[in-house]
Amino acid sequence: MSTSVEKAVKSPQAGGLRQAMAWLHTWSGLWISWLLFAIFLTGTLAVFEEPIGHWMQPEHALEEAAHASEAPLPKVVDRGRRIELALAYMAKEHPKTDMWEIWPVQRPEQGLSAYWFQPGGGYGAADLDPKTGVEIKHEAKATQRQTIGGHHFVDFHYELHAGRIGVWIVGMTTMIMLVALVSGVITHKRIFKDFFTFRPAKGQRSWLDAHNAVAVLSLPFQFMIAYTGLVFYADDYVPAPVAVQYAGAPNIKKAFLDEWNDLGKPAASGRAMAVPDLEPYALRAEQVIGQEIRAVVLDHPGDAAMRVCMYGWNEDAELKQRISATTGMACYALATGEQLTVRLPGDADAGGAALTRMVMSNLHMAGFGGMPVRWLYFLCGLAGTAMMGTGALLFMVKRRQRAGGEFGRATQQVYRLIECLNVAAIAGLAVACIGFLWANRLIPVGIEHRPGWEVRAFFGVWFLMLVHACLRAEKRAWVEQLALFATMCLLLPVLNVLGTGDSMMAQIARGDWESAGVELTAVVFGLLGAWAAWRTHVRKAKPVKKNSPENIPAAAASLHATSKGQS
Amino acid sequence: MKSAKMMLLSRVLAAIFGGYALTSGVAILLSSILPLSRGEAVQTAVLSAFITYTCAVIWVFSVQDMCRAWLGMLLPAVLCGGLGLLLARGGA
C-alpha cells in the first residue's frame, strides 16, 4: 500500500498527462470543494435574490397586495417640475458637491430622489416629496421587519461577508476551480460516452457517474460562471497592466476607471454659471436614445463647464432581447447646449473590451432574458453544486474502499476530518440556508441590528452542524442533518402561517407568486432532502463491507478503466 | 519521501507564484503592444489573464522536470514583463 502511495506522491507527472491531470483534479478539487459548494449553493440561491427578499418582508408584501387593486399611477407629466425641485434641494442642502444625480422617475417604489458624492467620500442620498421637494425622512417603523433579504446570499457568494479578504478568497477559489475544470476534462477522455453512463446503487461507480454526468451536462455553464465571476474584480486580481500603463497618474486606479467609465468628463472651469432648466435636455435625450429618462447626472453644478448626462431606463422587455444591460445615455455641455456623447442602449462607452467586460458581468448575474433564464441559471447552478458535492463525496467513497496512506500515520484522522467537513459543508450548509429563512420569521421584529442577527443565525446554525458532524458517527450525522433539513424545508409554509398568518394558498390566491415560489421551492427541496435522508438511513452497510471480498477485483478494474490514475 | 514532499511543494509554489508572475508578465506585454487604445488594451490584457494563469498551472503540473517547470514560468515572465515595460505607453 505504502509503495503505491509513495509513487503517487513522488511524481504523478511520470505517468503521462492524463495521470498528472487526474492527480491535479483530485487534489485541487478536494481542498476547494467545500468552499466551492458553499459559493455555488449560495450563488444559485442569489439568482432569486428578489423573490427571497420579497418573502423575507411579509408585511411589505401584504401591503403591496393591498394596493395592487388600485389604479396604476398616472404617467409623469410634471418631470420638469420634479427636476427643478430636486435641483433647488441640492443647491440649498449640498451646494458644494461636485456631482448631482436626480431620479425624477415615477414608477412603483420610485418617486423623486437625489444622490451626490459626499465630500468625504461615499454616496449621499435623499428621497424627496415629488410635490414639494421636501426631504422625506425614513424612520424605521417598529412594525417593519428589518432584513438583509436575499442579498445575504449574494454577499456571501462573492465575499463571504468578509469584505476585501473575502473577495480575494473567493477569487483564488474560483481560479482553482478553473484549473480543476480543465484538468478534469483532460482526465476524462470518454467525456461524451460517460455522459450516457449511469450505474445506480453501485457505490463508488454511481458517485463517479453522477459526478461526470452533472459536470459534463453543465460544463459550459461552469466555465462561463467561473470566468465571468473573476471578471468583476479582474483588475484587482491582476493589477500589473494598470500599474504599468497608468504609472505616473496621481490615482492609478481612478485614471484607469475614468478611461472606460467616464469618457470626456470636462474639467471645472472656475467660472460661475447658473444651472439652466434641464427638462429640454431630457426631452432631447429621449429622442436620441429612444428610452425613458431614469437619471439626470449633473457634473460641476454651477460651473461654466457644467455637463449633464441623461440615462435611460431599461424596460424588462428590452432585456429579454439583449445581453448587454447598459442603458442609453446622452450628454450635453450646458454652456453651449452641444451634444457631447451618445450611447445607445446596450452599447459601451468605450470600445469592444469594455463592452465585453459589461456583457460578462451581466452574463454572470443573469441580468437578461427574464424568468426563463433565471430558472436555467438556477438549475445549472444546482448542477454545479452537485458537481462539487459528488466530487467531495467521491474522494472519501474511494478511500473507504481502498485506503491510501497519503497522510502517513495521521491518515485515519485526516479521513475522519474530511468526513466531518463533507457532512458540515454539504448537509450542514443546506440546513444553515433554510435556517436563515427560519431566522427571518423567528427573530423578533424591531430588534436592533436585525439584519446582522439573521446573518449570525446563518453562521451559528452552520457552526452547530459542524460540531454535530464531528460528534456523531458519519452515517448518523448525514441522516440527522438531512432529516433536519427536510423538516425545516417542509415546515417553512407552516412557520409562515404561524408567524405572519399568511398562507401559501392566500399567496397563490392573490397572485403573489414570488412568496409562493419561495415556499414551493422549499417544499421541493424538503422532499429531496427527505428522500436523501431515507436512502442514507436504509443503506445497509458501508460499501467497504458490501464490496468485500468477491467484488473487489471488479471494483478495482472499473476504477482503473474509468478514472485511471485518480488516486 | 522527504524530497518527494519538497518536490510537490516546489511544484505548487511554481504553479501559484510562478504562474502568477507569468500571468502578470503576459498581461503587461499585451497591454503595451495590443493595437488598441490604452484603456481597451489594458482591459483586454486583464480580462484574458485568467486564461494565461489556467494554462500555466496546467503546464506546471504536466511537466516532470521541476527545473523546466520553474524556468518555463519565470523566463517568459521576465521576458514578457520586461519587454512590456520597455514598450509601455506614456502617460495620459
XYZ file of C-alpha atoms in Angstrom:
659
model
C 0.000 0.000 0.000
C 2.649 2.474 1.006
C 4.652 1.882 -2.175
C 1.764 2.781 -4.458
C 1.153 5.869 -2.384
C 4.757 6.847 -2.485
C 4.695 6.559 -6.228
C 1.666 8.810 -6.412
C 3.273 11.416 -4.200
C 6.625 11.238 -5.881
C 5.544 12.061 -9.341
C 2.111 11.797 -10.835
C 3.778 13.507 -13.789
C 5.738 10.337 -14.526
C 2.560 8.561 -15.619
C 1.772 10.846 -18.525
C -0.501 13.816 -18.991
C -3.789 12.181 -18.071
C -2.470 10.751 -14.861
C -0.895 14.063 -13.913
C -4.167 15.829 -14.601
C -6.143 13.236 -12.657
C -3.904 13.838 -9.667
C -4.251 17.619 -10.040
C -8.039 17.332 -10.390
C -8.391 15.141 -7.313
C -6.275 17.247 -5.013
C -7.066 20.754 -6.217
C -10.710 19.691 -6.272
C -10.750 18.215 -2.784
C -9.347 21.214 -0.924
C -11.682 23.694 -2.554
C -14.783 21.530 -2.932
C -16.287 22.539 0.424
C -15.837 26.254 -0.111
C -16.909 25.987 -3.755
C -20.004 24.056 -2.713
C -20.892 26.933 -0.398
C -20.160 29.573 -3.046
C -22.206 27.673 -5.621
C -25.194 26.921 -3.423
C -25.470 30.493 -2.161
C -24.754 31.860 -5.647
C -27.539 29.679 -7.015
C -29.938 30.988 -4.375
C -28.741 34.512 -5.188
C -30.337 34.101 -8.624
C -33.634 34.503 -6.803
C -32.425 37.291 -4.536
C -35.533 39.342 -5.214
C -38.229 36.732 -4.555
C -36.364 35.660 -1.410
C -36.096 39.286 -0.278
C -39.793 39.694 -1.031
C -40.643 36.639 1.074
C -38.483 37.974 3.891
C -40.554 41.172 4.096
C -44.031 39.712 4.537
C -45.538 42.911 5.945
C -44.354 44.758 2.890
C -45.666 42.040 0.597
C -49.089 42.205 2.236
C -49.135 45.978 1.980
C -48.238 45.714 -1.690
C -51.052 43.228 -2.210
C -53.492 45.642 -0.549
C -52.546 48.344 -3.046
C -52.479 46.014 -6.031
C -56.109 46.598 -6.921
C -55.636 50.369 -7.103
C -55.297 52.027 -10.474
C -51.695 52.351 -11.698
C -50.022 55.676 -11.044
C -50.649 58.175 -13.805
C -47.776 58.809 -16.174
C -45.372 61.566 -15.134
C -46.415 64.856 -16.668
C -44.520 67.151 -14.359
C -40.988 65.839 -14.786
C -39.599 69.311 -15.460
C -41.092 70.475 -12.179
C -39.638 67.473 -10.323
C -36.154 68.128 -11.710
C -36.461 71.775 -10.639
C -37.484 70.772 -7.110
C -34.541 68.402 -6.803
C -32.086 70.978 -8.175
C -33.401 73.520 -5.672
C -32.959 70.979 -2.866
C -29.388 70.232 -3.919
C -28.497 73.928 -4.325
C -29.800 74.572 -0.825
C -28.578 71.496 1.053
C -25.461 70.326 -0.802
C -24.204 73.251 -2.912
C -20.536 72.317 -2.613
C -20.826 68.816 -4.037
C -19.383 68.201 -7.481
C -21.958 65.778 -8.847
C -25.719 65.837 -8.516
C -27.784 62.906 -9.630
C -31.546 63.157 -9.818
C -34.040 60.378 -10.401
C -37.237 62.100 -11.437
C -38.990 58.852 -12.289
C -42.422 57.808 -11.256
C -42.549 54.056 -11.045
C -43.724 51.698 -8.352
C -41.465 52.343 -5.349
C -39.807 55.266 -7.121
C -40.668 58.869 -6.513
C -38.120 61.650 -6.649
C -34.603 61.028 -5.374
C -31.336 62.927 -5.287
C -27.845 61.483 -4.937
C -24.425 63.099 -4.616
C -20.810 62.309 -3.803
C -20.075 63.190 -0.190
C -17.034 65.448 0.104
C -15.530 62.876 2.480
C -16.152 60.027 0.028
C -19.200 57.830 -0.392
C -22.602 58.368 -1.868
C -25.241 60.573 -0.292
C -28.922 60.011 -0.957
C -32.229 61.689 -0.189
C -35.813 60.887 -1.121
C -37.850 63.986 -1.846
C -41.537 64.657 -1.876
C -42.346 64.936 -5.608
C -44.884 67.690 -4.978
C -42.950 69.936 -2.595
C -39.300 68.887 -2.879
C -39.039 68.460 0.889
C -36.805 65.635 2.049
C -38.682 62.581 3.295
C -37.076 61.172 6.404
C -37.428 57.417 6.525
C -37.850 56.344 10.075
C -37.818 52.648 10.710
C -41.292 51.760 11.857
C -41.374 49.461 14.845
C -43.571 47.092 12.864
C -41.188 46.979 9.919
C -39.157 43.804 9.617
C -35.555 44.895 9.051
C -33.921 42.212 6.948
C -30.866 41.647 4.818
C -33.138 39.682 2.487
C -31.834 37.629 -0.399
C -28.813 39.900 -0.512
C -27.270 37.688 2.149
C -26.750 35.002 -0.485
C -25.303 37.490 -2.976
C -22.876 38.888 -0.383
C -21.821 35.512 0.888
C -21.149 34.014 -2.531
C -18.737 36.735 -3.635
C -17.171 37.977 -0.413
C -18.242 35.536 2.332
C -19.402 38.576 4.370
C -15.697 39.326 4.842
C -15.114 42.365 2.614
C -11.929 42.577 0.567
C -10.398 39.480 2.113
C -13.485 37.513 1.145
C -13.295 38.803 -2.417
C -9.719 37.524 -2.633
C -10.532 34.148 -1.096
C -13.437 33.657 -3.496
C -11.216 34.801 -6.400
C -8.483 32.309 -5.576
C -11.024 29.531 -5.105
C -12.566 30.341 -8.471
C -9.142 30.279 -10.106
C -8.509 26.814 -8.668
C -11.930 25.805 -9.933
C -10.895 26.741 -13.478
C -7.793 24.581 -13.076
C -9.880 21.718 -11.682
C -12.328 22.005 -14.593
C -9.618 21.921 -17.249
C -7.707 19.089 -15.574
C -10.984 17.216 -15.087
C -11.801 17.471 -18.785
C -8.311 16.287 -19.785
C -8.610 13.353 -17.370
C -11.879 12.403 -18.853
C -11.250 11.205 -22.350
C -14.531 9.411 -22.783
C -16.392 12.580 -21.948
C -19.298 12.054 -24.340
C -19.796 8.358 -23.759
C -19.654 8.670 -19.995
C -22.370 11.253 -20.034
C -24.784 8.486 -21.018
C -23.431 6.110 -18.429
C -25.176 5.809 -15.130
C -24.852 2.789 -12.891
C -27.140 3.424 -9.928
C -26.741 1.894 -6.481
C -23.211 0.730 -7.166
C -21.385 2.732 -4.543
C -18.343 4.446 -5.879
C -19.188 3.922 -9.540
C -22.551 5.594 -9.082
C -20.954 8.591 -7.409
C -18.409 8.814 -10.220
C -21.129 8.528 -12.873
C -23.199 11.183 -11.121
C -20.167 13.465 -10.820
C -19.410 13.013 -14.523
C -22.986 13.457 -15.663
C -23.711 16.713 -13.810
C -20.271 18.062 -14.698
C -20.494 17.291 -18.417
C -24.093 18.408 -18.695
C -23.376 21.808 -17.234
C -19.717 22.191 -18.235
C -20.170 25.260 -20.484
C -22.128 26.919 -17.706
C -19.448 26.093 -15.133
C -16.692 27.614 -17.286
C -18.803 30.651 -18.024
C -19.870 31.309 -14.442
C -16.333 30.833 -13.060
C -14.678 33.053 -15.660
C -17.271 35.807 -15.570
C -17.125 35.672 -11.784
C -13.426 36.538 -11.924
C -14.156 39.475 -14.235
C -15.828 41.617 -11.558
C -12.543 42.183 -9.734
C -10.220 41.311 -12.631
C -8.100 44.456 -12.377
C -7.701 43.934 -8.632
C -6.610 40.339 -9.065
C -4.163 41.216 -11.872
C -3.160 44.816 -11.205
C 0.119 44.778 -13.187
C -1.160 46.107 -16.566
C -2.992 49.006 -14.927
C 0.011 49.809 -12.729
C 2.392 49.831 -15.713
C 0.276 51.698 -18.246
C -1.021 54.324 -15.832
C 2.208 54.822 -13.913
C 2.574 58.493 -13.081
C -1.139 59.194 -12.702
C -1.917 60.575 -9.246
C -4.562 57.896 -8.700
C -3.732 54.942 -10.915
C -6.942 53.021 -10.392
C -9.114 56.072 -10.932
C -7.244 57.002 -14.102
C -7.988 53.540 -15.482
C -11.636 53.564 -14.435
C -12.190 57.030 -15.884
C -10.885 55.889 -19.210
C -13.593 53.347 -19.729
C -16.331 54.586 -17.427
C -16.481 58.265 -17.908
C -15.078 59.364 -21.217
C -14.843 63.068 -21.882
C -15.734 64.348 -18.438
C -14.892 68.047 -18.560
C -12.641 69.749 -16.023
C -14.205 72.509 -13.943
C -13.530 75.959 -15.390
C -13.855 78.016 -12.208
C -16.278 80.451 -13.842
C -19.788 80.537 -12.427
C -22.921 79.774 -14.397
C -26.483 79.261 -13.228
C -27.962 75.788 -13.609
C -30.420 76.024 -16.519
C -33.721 74.224 -16.984
C -32.806 70.588 -17.653
C -36.135 69.279 -18.924
C -35.401 70.290 -22.564
C -32.235 68.168 -22.396
C -34.193 65.235 -21.023
C -36.575 65.513 -23.970
C -33.695 65.741 -26.451
C -32.007 62.704 -24.914
C -35.200 60.676 -25.063
C -35.400 61.393 -28.768
C -31.802 60.292 -29.322
C -31.667 57.113 -27.223
C -35.263 56.001 -27.515
C -35.638 55.280 -23.800
C -37.484 57.000 -20.996
C -35.098 59.004 -18.780
C -34.253 57.391 -15.460
C -31.411 59.514 -14.115
C -30.160 63.042 -14.656
C -26.491 63.423 -13.730
C -25.050 66.905 -13.460
C -21.271 67.356 -13.263
C -19.742 70.551 -11.834
C -23.085 72.180 -10.959
C -22.834 75.967 -11.049
C -19.647 75.949 -13.147
C -19.444 77.105 -16.759
C -18.057 73.679 -17.734
C -21.234 72.013 -16.468
C -22.239 68.826 -18.234
C -25.482 66.930 -17.892
C -25.853 63.242 -18.775
C -29.280 61.734 -19.264
C -29.539 57.992 -18.602
C -32.346 55.861 -19.965
C -34.365 53.132 -18.316
C -34.077 49.504 -19.461
C -37.543 48.053 -19.792
C -37.885 44.367 -18.908
C -38.898 43.590 -22.482
C -35.635 45.080 -23.791
C -33.513 42.884 -21.544
C -35.236 39.832 -22.936
C -33.625 40.685 -26.238
C -30.106 41.752 -25.399
C -27.411 40.548 -23.059
C -25.683 43.876 -22.508
C -27.505 45.686 -19.736
C -26.127 49.181 -20.369
C -28.794 51.803 -20.724
C -28.902 54.554 -23.291
C -27.134 57.793 -22.386
C -26.711 61.239 -23.886
C -24.516 64.032 -22.519
C -24.716 67.782 -23.147
C -22.442 70.733 -22.429
C -24.761 73.182 -20.741
C -22.805 76.329 -21.684
C -23.291 75.686 -25.393
C -26.110 73.130 -25.495
C -23.836 70.949 -27.605
C -24.396 67.193 -27.576
C -21.137 65.643 -26.332
C -21.663 61.894 -26.344
C -24.384 59.428 -27.134
C -24.541 55.827 -26.035
C -27.339 53.751 -27.441
C -28.929 51.114 -25.183
C -26.695 48.041 -24.961
C -23.547 49.800 -26.208
C -20.479 50.560 -24.108
C -18.871 53.950 -23.534
C -15.514 52.744 -24.729
C -14.772 50.020 -27.280
C -15.140 46.279 -27.572
C -13.120 45.331 -24.498
C -15.230 47.482 -22.192
C -18.376 46.099 -23.785
C -17.027 42.572 -23.320
C -16.500 43.237 -19.649
C -20.016 44.582 -19.217
C -21.554 41.668 -21.064
C -19.528 39.207 -18.983
C -20.746 40.820 -15.774
C -24.308 40.687 -16.956
C -23.906 37.086 -18.086
C -22.797 36.222 -14.573
C -25.736 37.973 -12.932
C -28.392 36.580 -15.295
C -29.437 40.153 -15.981
C -31.150 39.261 -19.237
C -33.855 37.017 -20.597
C -36.189 37.322 -17.614
C -37.518 34.404 -15.596
C -36.740 31.534 -18.002
C -33.025 32.416 -17.915
C -33.144 32.737 -14.128
C -34.559 29.243 -13.797
C -31.959 27.942 -16.267
C -29.214 29.517 -14.129
C -30.810 28.092 -11.005
C -30.804 24.555 -12.428
C -27.281 24.849 -13.859
C -26.132 26.304 -10.537
C -27.627 23.321 -8.739
C -25.843 21.018 -11.202
C -22.585 22.797 -10.354
C -23.359 22.488 -6.661
C -23.995 18.783 -7.183
C -20.698 18.526 -9.054
C -18.814 19.925 -6.033
C -20.787 17.772 -3.618
C -20.394 14.498 -5.509
C -16.726 15.270 -6.067
C -16.110 15.754 -2.355
C -18.033 12.567 -1.527
C -16.275 10.604 -4.249
C -12.915 11.292 -2.657
C -13.963 9.616 0.587
C -16.047 6.853 -1.017
C -12.943 5.795 -2.945
C -10.743 5.861 0.092
C -13.175 3.844 2.135
C -12.845 1.106 -0.481
C -9.143 1.279 -0.906
C -7.479 3.393 1.727
C -4.353 5.188 0.688
C -1.749 6.330 3.168
C -1.412 9.827 1.780
C -1.108 11.426 5.175
C 1.220 8.920 6.782
C 0.269 7.876 10.302
C -2.356 10.627 10.511
C -4.273 9.224 7.534
C -7.240 7.892 9.524
C -7.613 11.149 11.456
C -7.453 13.180 8.248
C -10.075 10.919 6.649
C -12.300 11.443 9.673
C -11.798 15.199 9.391
C -12.688 15.082 5.702
C -15.844 13.102 6.529
C -16.886 15.707 9.113
C -16.223 18.536 6.701
C -18.219 16.744 3.993
C -21.272 16.497 6.236
C -20.967 20.036 7.568
C -20.173 21.592 4.187
C -22.959 19.854 2.286
C -25.845 18.941 4.595
C -24.821 21.487 7.237
C -24.791 24.393 4.799
C -28.183 23.353 3.438
C -29.546 23.437 6.997
C -27.931 26.856 7.537
C -29.576 28.245 4.371
C -33.072 27.141 5.360
C -32.234 28.150 8.939
C -31.578 31.646 7.619
C -35.164 31.793 6.305
C -36.438 30.473 9.655
C -34.406 33.139 11.458
C -36.194 35.761 9.399
C -39.504 34.663 10.904
C -38.250 33.868 14.414
C -36.058 36.877 15.286
C -38.311 39.479 16.915
C -39.317 42.388 14.695
C -37.984 45.714 15.916
C -34.807 44.344 17.489
C -31.713 46.447 16.831
C -29.341 45.381 14.024
C -31.831 42.752 12.977
C -30.221 42.016 9.550
C -26.963 41.303 11.367
C -28.731 38.794 13.608
C -30.105 36.976 10.569
C -26.581 36.554 9.220
C -25.340 35.480 12.645
C -28.115 32.897 12.788
C -26.939 31.543 9.434
C -23.343 31.170 10.606
C -24.455 29.943 14.032
C -26.558 27.125 12.588
C -23.743 26.203 10.224
C -21.275 26.039 13.119
C -23.665 23.873 15.149
C -23.898 21.497 12.193
C -20.095 21.264 12.104
C -19.986 20.421 15.798
C -22.769 17.877 15.323
C -20.943 16.300 12.352
C -17.811 15.885 14.465
C -19.652 14.375 17.430
C -21.814 11.831 15.591
C -20.832 8.790 13.584
C -20.658 9.706 9.908
C -23.784 7.927 8.711
C -25.895 9.146 11.633
C -24.633 12.686 11.044
C -25.767 12.544 7.406
C -29.178 11.103 8.234
C -29.852 13.528 11.070
C -28.770 16.653 9.224
C -30.608 15.686 6.040
C -33.722 14.909 8.076
C -33.433 18.234 9.881
C -33.043 19.988 6.534
C -36.098 18.214 5.101
C -38.196 19.002 8.165
C -37.285 22.680 8.151
C -37.994 22.961 4.404
C -41.330 21.170 4.599
C -42.437 23.193 7.632
C -41.466 26.574 6.180
C -45.025 27.295 4.933
C -46.362 26.288 8.359
C -43.885 28.589 10.092
C -45.058 31.408 7.869
C -48.716 30.818 8.775
C -47.840 30.805 12.478
C -45.540 33.815 12.201
C -47.456 36.156 9.909
C -50.817 34.496 9.298
C -50.072 34.397 5.587
C -50.541 31.007 3.938
C -49.345 29.621 0.655
C -52.959 29.316 -0.511
C -53.517 33.005 0.201
C -50.319 33.893 -1.656
C -51.443 31.966 -4.712
C -54.956 33.358 -4.481
C -53.688 36.944 -4.597
C -51.171 36.125 -7.323
C -48.087 36.622 -5.139
C -46.011 34.020 -6.951
C -42.752 35.361 -5.537
C -43.687 34.362 -1.966
C -45.460 31.189 -3.051
C -42.491 30.298 -5.266
C -40.066 30.508 -2.345
C -42.261 28.214 -0.219
C -42.998 25.776 -3.047
C -39.289 25.526 -3.887
C -38.523 24.946 -0.204
C -41.078 22.122 -0.160
C -39.498 20.516 -3.243
C -36.080 20.716 -1.562
C -37.659 19.275 1.573
C -38.929 16.251 -0.353
C -35.495 15.751 -1.950
C -33.837 16.061 1.448
C -36.263 13.551 2.978
C -35.547 11.101 0.148
C -31.790 11.512 0.629
C -32.099 11.043 4.397
C -34.175 7.906 3.912
C -31.757 6.479 1.324
C -28.834 7.084 3.631
C -30.719 5.571 6.546
C -31.595 2.296 4.775
C -28.144 1.899 3.257
C -27.290 -1.380 4.950
C -23.568 -1.157 5.419
C -20.637 0.838 4.267
C -19.564 -0.081 0.722
C -16.261 -1.354 2.026
C -18.069 -4.266 3.646
C -20.540 -4.785 0.842
C -17.820 -4.957 -1.752
C -15.609 -7.366 0.111
C -14.106 -9.768 -0.849
C -15.604 -11.106 -4.079
C -16.359 -7.695 -5.603
C -13.009 -6.106 -5.080
C -11.371 -7.181 -8.346
C -14.327 -5.896 -10.344
C -14.389 -2.630 -8.462
C -10.684 -2.190 -8.865
C -10.909 -2.928 -12.587
C -13.620 -0.349 -13.110
C -11.632 2.148 -11.096
C -8.753 1.500 -13.395
C -10.849 1.899 -16.515
C -12.889 4.950 -15.638
C -10.642 7.013 -13.507
C -7.199 5.799 -14.234
C -4.728 7.482 -12.009
C -7.215 9.293 -9.808
C -5.695 8.093 -6.617
C 9.745 10.675 0.882
C 11.073 13.961 2.216
C 12.370 15.031 -1.145
C 9.108 13.970 -2.794
C 7.268 16.313 -0.450
C 9.699 19.128 -1.216
C 9.223 18.464 -4.938
C 5.477 18.726 -4.503
C 5.819 21.940 -2.507
C 8.129 23.369 -5.149
C 5.644 22.429 -7.863
C 2.719 24.029 -6.043
C 4.764 27.193 -5.467
C 5.830 27.231 -9.125
C 2.177 26.922 -10.153
C 0.874 29.603 -7.797
C 3.628 32.212 -7.768
C 5.489 31.344 -10.969
C 2.155 31.130 -12.762
C 1.077 34.476 -11.333
C 4.340 36.091 -12.398
C 3.919 34.701 -15.903
C 0.299 35.873 -15.993
C 1.303 39.383 -14.947
C 4.189 39.447 -17.440
C 1.995 38.399 -20.351
C -0.703 40.847 -19.304
C 1.806 43.715 -19.165
C 3.113 42.818 -22.618
C -0.402 42.585 -24.075
C -1.413 45.917 -22.564
C 1.664 47.504 -24.181
C 1.507 46.048 -27.671
C -2.153 45.457 -28.499
C -3.123 47.853 -31.289
C -5.938 49.377 -29.241
C -6.375 52.494 -27.166
C -4.716 52.348 -23.760
C -7.880 51.667 -21.808
C -9.012 48.995 -24.253
C -5.617 47.291 -24.341
C -5.384 47.207 -20.537
C -8.923 45.907 -20.309
C -8.212 43.135 -22.814
C -4.989 42.171 -21.024
C -6.762 41.993 -17.675
C -9.746 40.024 -18.975
C -7.588 37.434 -20.718
C -5.196 36.980 -17.771
C -7.127 34.071 -16.252
C -6.703 32.034 -19.432
C -2.918 32.500 -19.150
C -2.971 31.572 -15.474
C -5.034 28.426 -16.022
C -2.779 27.223 -18.846
C 0.336 27.992 -16.794
C -0.840 25.963 -13.806
C -1.891 23.044 -16.003
C 1.524 23.102 -17.680
C 3.465 23.185 -14.392
C 1.608 20.095 -13.248
C 2.192 18.254 -16.515
C 5.985 18.546 -16.877
C 8.203 16.164 -14.988
C 11.362 18.182 -14.534
C 10.982 20.817 -11.809
C 13.790 22.898 -13.254
C 11.889 23.138 -16.510
C 8.695 23.983 -14.663
C 10.286 26.938 -12.819
C 12.191 28.140 -15.876
C 9.092 27.791 -18.006
C 7.307 30.181 -15.667
C 9.980 32.710 -14.760
C 11.853 33.101 -18.036
C 8.837 34.114 -20.151
C 7.528 36.124 -17.192
C 10.698 38.222 -17.110
C 10.933 38.453 -20.897
C 7.304 39.426 -21.437
C 7.200 41.719 -18.420
C 10.486 43.401 -19.362
C 9.502 43.889 -22.974
C 6.113 45.177 -21.870
C 7.763 47.682 -19.514
C 10.086 48.890 -22.286
C 7.183 49.366 -24.655
C 4.836 50.817 -22.011
C 2.559 53.544 -23.218
C 3.330 57.037 -21.971
C 1.174 58.940 -19.512
C -2.257 60.228 -20.388
